[in-house]
Amino acid sequence: MSKVNIQPLADRVLVEPAAAEEKTASGLYIPDTAKEKPQKGTVVAVGNGKKDEPLTVKVGDTVLYGKYAGTELSVEGSDYLIMREADIFAIL
Amino acid sequence: MSKVNIQPLADRVLVEPAAAEEKTASGLYIPDTAKEKPQKGTVVAVGNGKKDEPLTVKVGDTVLYGKYAGTELSVEGSDYLIMREADIFAIL
Amino acid sequence: MSKVNIQPLADRVLVEPAAAEEKTASGLYIPDTAKEKPQKGTVVAVGNGKKDEPLTVKVGDTVLYGKYAGTELSVEGSDYLIMREADIFAIL
Amino acid sequence: MSKVNIQPLADRVLVEPAAAEEKTASGLYIPDTAKEKPQKGTVVAVGNGKKDEPLTVKVGDTVLYGKYAGTELSVEGSDYLIMREADIFAIL
Amino acid sequence: MSKVNIQPLADRVLVEPAAAEEKTASGLYIPDTAKEKPQKGTVVAVGNGKKDEPLTVKVGDTVLYGKYAGTELSVEGSDYLIMREADIFAIL
Amino acid sequence: MSKVNIQPLADRVLVEPAAAEEKTASGLYIPDTAKEKPQKGTVVAVGNGKKDEPLTVKVGDTVLYGKYAGTELSVEGSDYLIMREADIFAIL
Amino acid sequence: MSKVNIQPLADRVLVEPAAAEEKTASGLYIPDTAKEKPQKGTVVAVGNGKKDEPLTVKVGDTVLYGKYAGTELSVEGSDYLIMREADIFAIL
C-alpha cells in the first residue's frame, strides 16, 4: 500500500486499485458475465464523512467497488481512484 | 450455505443465489410471464445498516429479489450477488 | 384466501389477485377506457412497515391496485403479486 | 352524491365526476383553450392522510382537479376517480 | 377585483390575470425578448398553506408569475388562473 | 441603482443587470470561452428568504450570476431580472 | 496565489486553476485515459457554507476538482473558476 499526501473531502475515499492479474489470498475471482463486475482495491486515504455520518471504511481496507466508480488520478507514478464511499460495495 | 469473509457496507447484503433447477420445500415456482420474475437466494453476509435503520434480513434467510438486482462476484469458486436490502422483496 | 409462508419486507404487501371473471358482492366493475384500470385482490401477507410508518392494509383486506403494480410469484401452484403499499389505491 | 363502500388509502380521495353538461349554481364554465382544463366532481370517500398531514377535503366537497388526474373505477354502475389530494386544485 | 367562491387547497392561489393591454400605475412593461416573460394579475383567493409554511401573498396583492404558470378556469364569465405560490415571482 | 416598488417572494432577488460594455473598478472581465459566463448586476430588492434560511445578499450588492438565470421584467423603462438567490454565484 | 475581492455565496468556492504545464512538488500527474480527469487549483476565496454545514476547504488549499466543474470568470487579467465545494474531490 502506497503512502500519499491527499486528503479526500467529505464522503470521498482514495483507493489504490489492485493489479488486474493479482489473486487474493481468499481466491477472489471476478466472473466474466454481462453484469457489472466489481473491482478490488486498497483504501489509502479517507474523508471526514458528512455531518452525522462518519465513514465506515478505514485506510488499509481492501474494498470492492463498481467498474465505473470514481475518478482516476496519478501521484508520483502510482494510479489511484477517488470515489464516494457509497460507490464501495463491501470490505473483503 | 457457504461461509465467506466479506463485510457488505451499510444497507448492502451478500446473497448466494439458489441453483436455477432447485425446488423449495414450499414448492415455490416462478411463473413464465412478461413481468419481472423474482429470484431466490440465501443471505450469507449483511451490512450494519444505515443511520437509524438497521437491516431486517439476517444471515441464513432465504430471500426473493428482482432478476436484475445486485452485482455479481465470485469468491473461491462460488458465485454471489451483492445488493441493497431494498432490492429484496420478501423472506421465505 | 390462501395461507402462504412468505414475509414481505418493509412496506411490501403480498396480494392474491382476484380471478378476472369474478364479480364482487358490491358489483365492482372495471370500465374499459384509455385510463389505467385498477385490479382487485386479497392481501395475504404484509411487511412490518418502514420506520415510523406502520402499514394500513391488513391480511384479508380486499384491495385495488394499478394494473402494472408489483412482481408476480407463484407458491405451491397459486399466483401472487408482491407490491409496495403505495401501489394500493384503496380497500374495498 | 352516491354512497360507496371504498376506503381510499393515505392521501387518496374518491371523487364522483360531475356530468360533462352539468351547470353549477355559481355558473362555473371551463374555457376551451390550450391549457390543461380542470374537471369538477364530488368527494365521496377520503383516506386518513399521511403521517402528520391530515387531508383537507371532506366527503361532500365539490372539487376541481386536473384532466388527467386519478384512476377510473366503477362500482355498481357508477364511475369514480381515485386520486391523490395533491391532484385537487380547489374546493368550490 | 372579482369576488369568487373558490377555496384553493394548500399552497395554491387563485389569480385574476390583468388584461393584456392594461398599463400599471408604475408603468410596468414586459419586454419582448427570448426569455420567459412574467405575467401580472391580482390574487383573489389563497389556500391555507402547507404544514409550517403559511402563504405570503394575500387577497388583493398584484403579483408577477411565469407565462405558463397555473391552470385556467372560468367562474361566472370571468377567467382565472389557479397556481402554486411558488409560481409567483414577486408582489408589485 | 434604481429604486423599484417590487417585493420579491421567498428566496427571490431582483437584480438590475450591469450594462454589457461597463468596466468594473476591479477590472472584471468575462472571458470568451465555451463555459457558461457569469453576468454582473446590482441587487435592487430581496425576498424574506425561506423558513430558517434568510437571504445573504443585500440591496446594493454587486453580484455575479449565470447567463440564463432569472426572468426579465421591465419597470418604468428599466430592465430587471428576478432570480433565486441560489442562481447568484458571488458578491463582488 | 492572487488576492481577489470576491465573496462566494453559501457553499461556493473561488479557485485559481494551476497552469496546465505546472508540475507539483509531489509529482502529481493526470493520466491520459477515458475517465474524467481531475484538475488542480488553489482556493482564493470561500463562501460561509450552508446552514449547519460550514465549508472544509480554506483559502490557500490546493484542491482537485472535475474537468467540467464551475464557471469561469476573470478579474484584473487573472482567470478563476467559481464552483460548489461538492465539486472538489480532495485537498492535496
PDB file of C-alpha atoms in Angstrom, chain E residues 18-24 28 40:
ATOM      1  CA  ALA E  18     -54.620  41.562 -15.725  1.00  0.00           C
ATOM      2  CA  ALA E  19     -55.904  42.438 -19.183  1.00  0.00           C
ATOM      3  CA  ALA E  20     -53.035  42.181 -21.653  1.00  0.00           C
ATOM      4  CA  GLU E  21     -53.282  45.839 -22.761  1.00  0.00           C
ATOM      5  CA  GLU E  22     -53.544  47.247 -19.249  1.00  0.00           C
ATOM      6  CA  LYS E  23     -50.832  49.716 -18.084  1.00  0.00           C
ATOM      7  CA  THR E  24     -49.988  49.727 -14.402  1.00  0.00           C
ATOM      8  CA  LEU E  28     -44.739  48.114 -15.771  1.00  0.00           C
ATOM      9  CA  LYS E  40     -49.329  40.189 -13.951  1.00  0.00           C
TER      10      LYS E  40
END
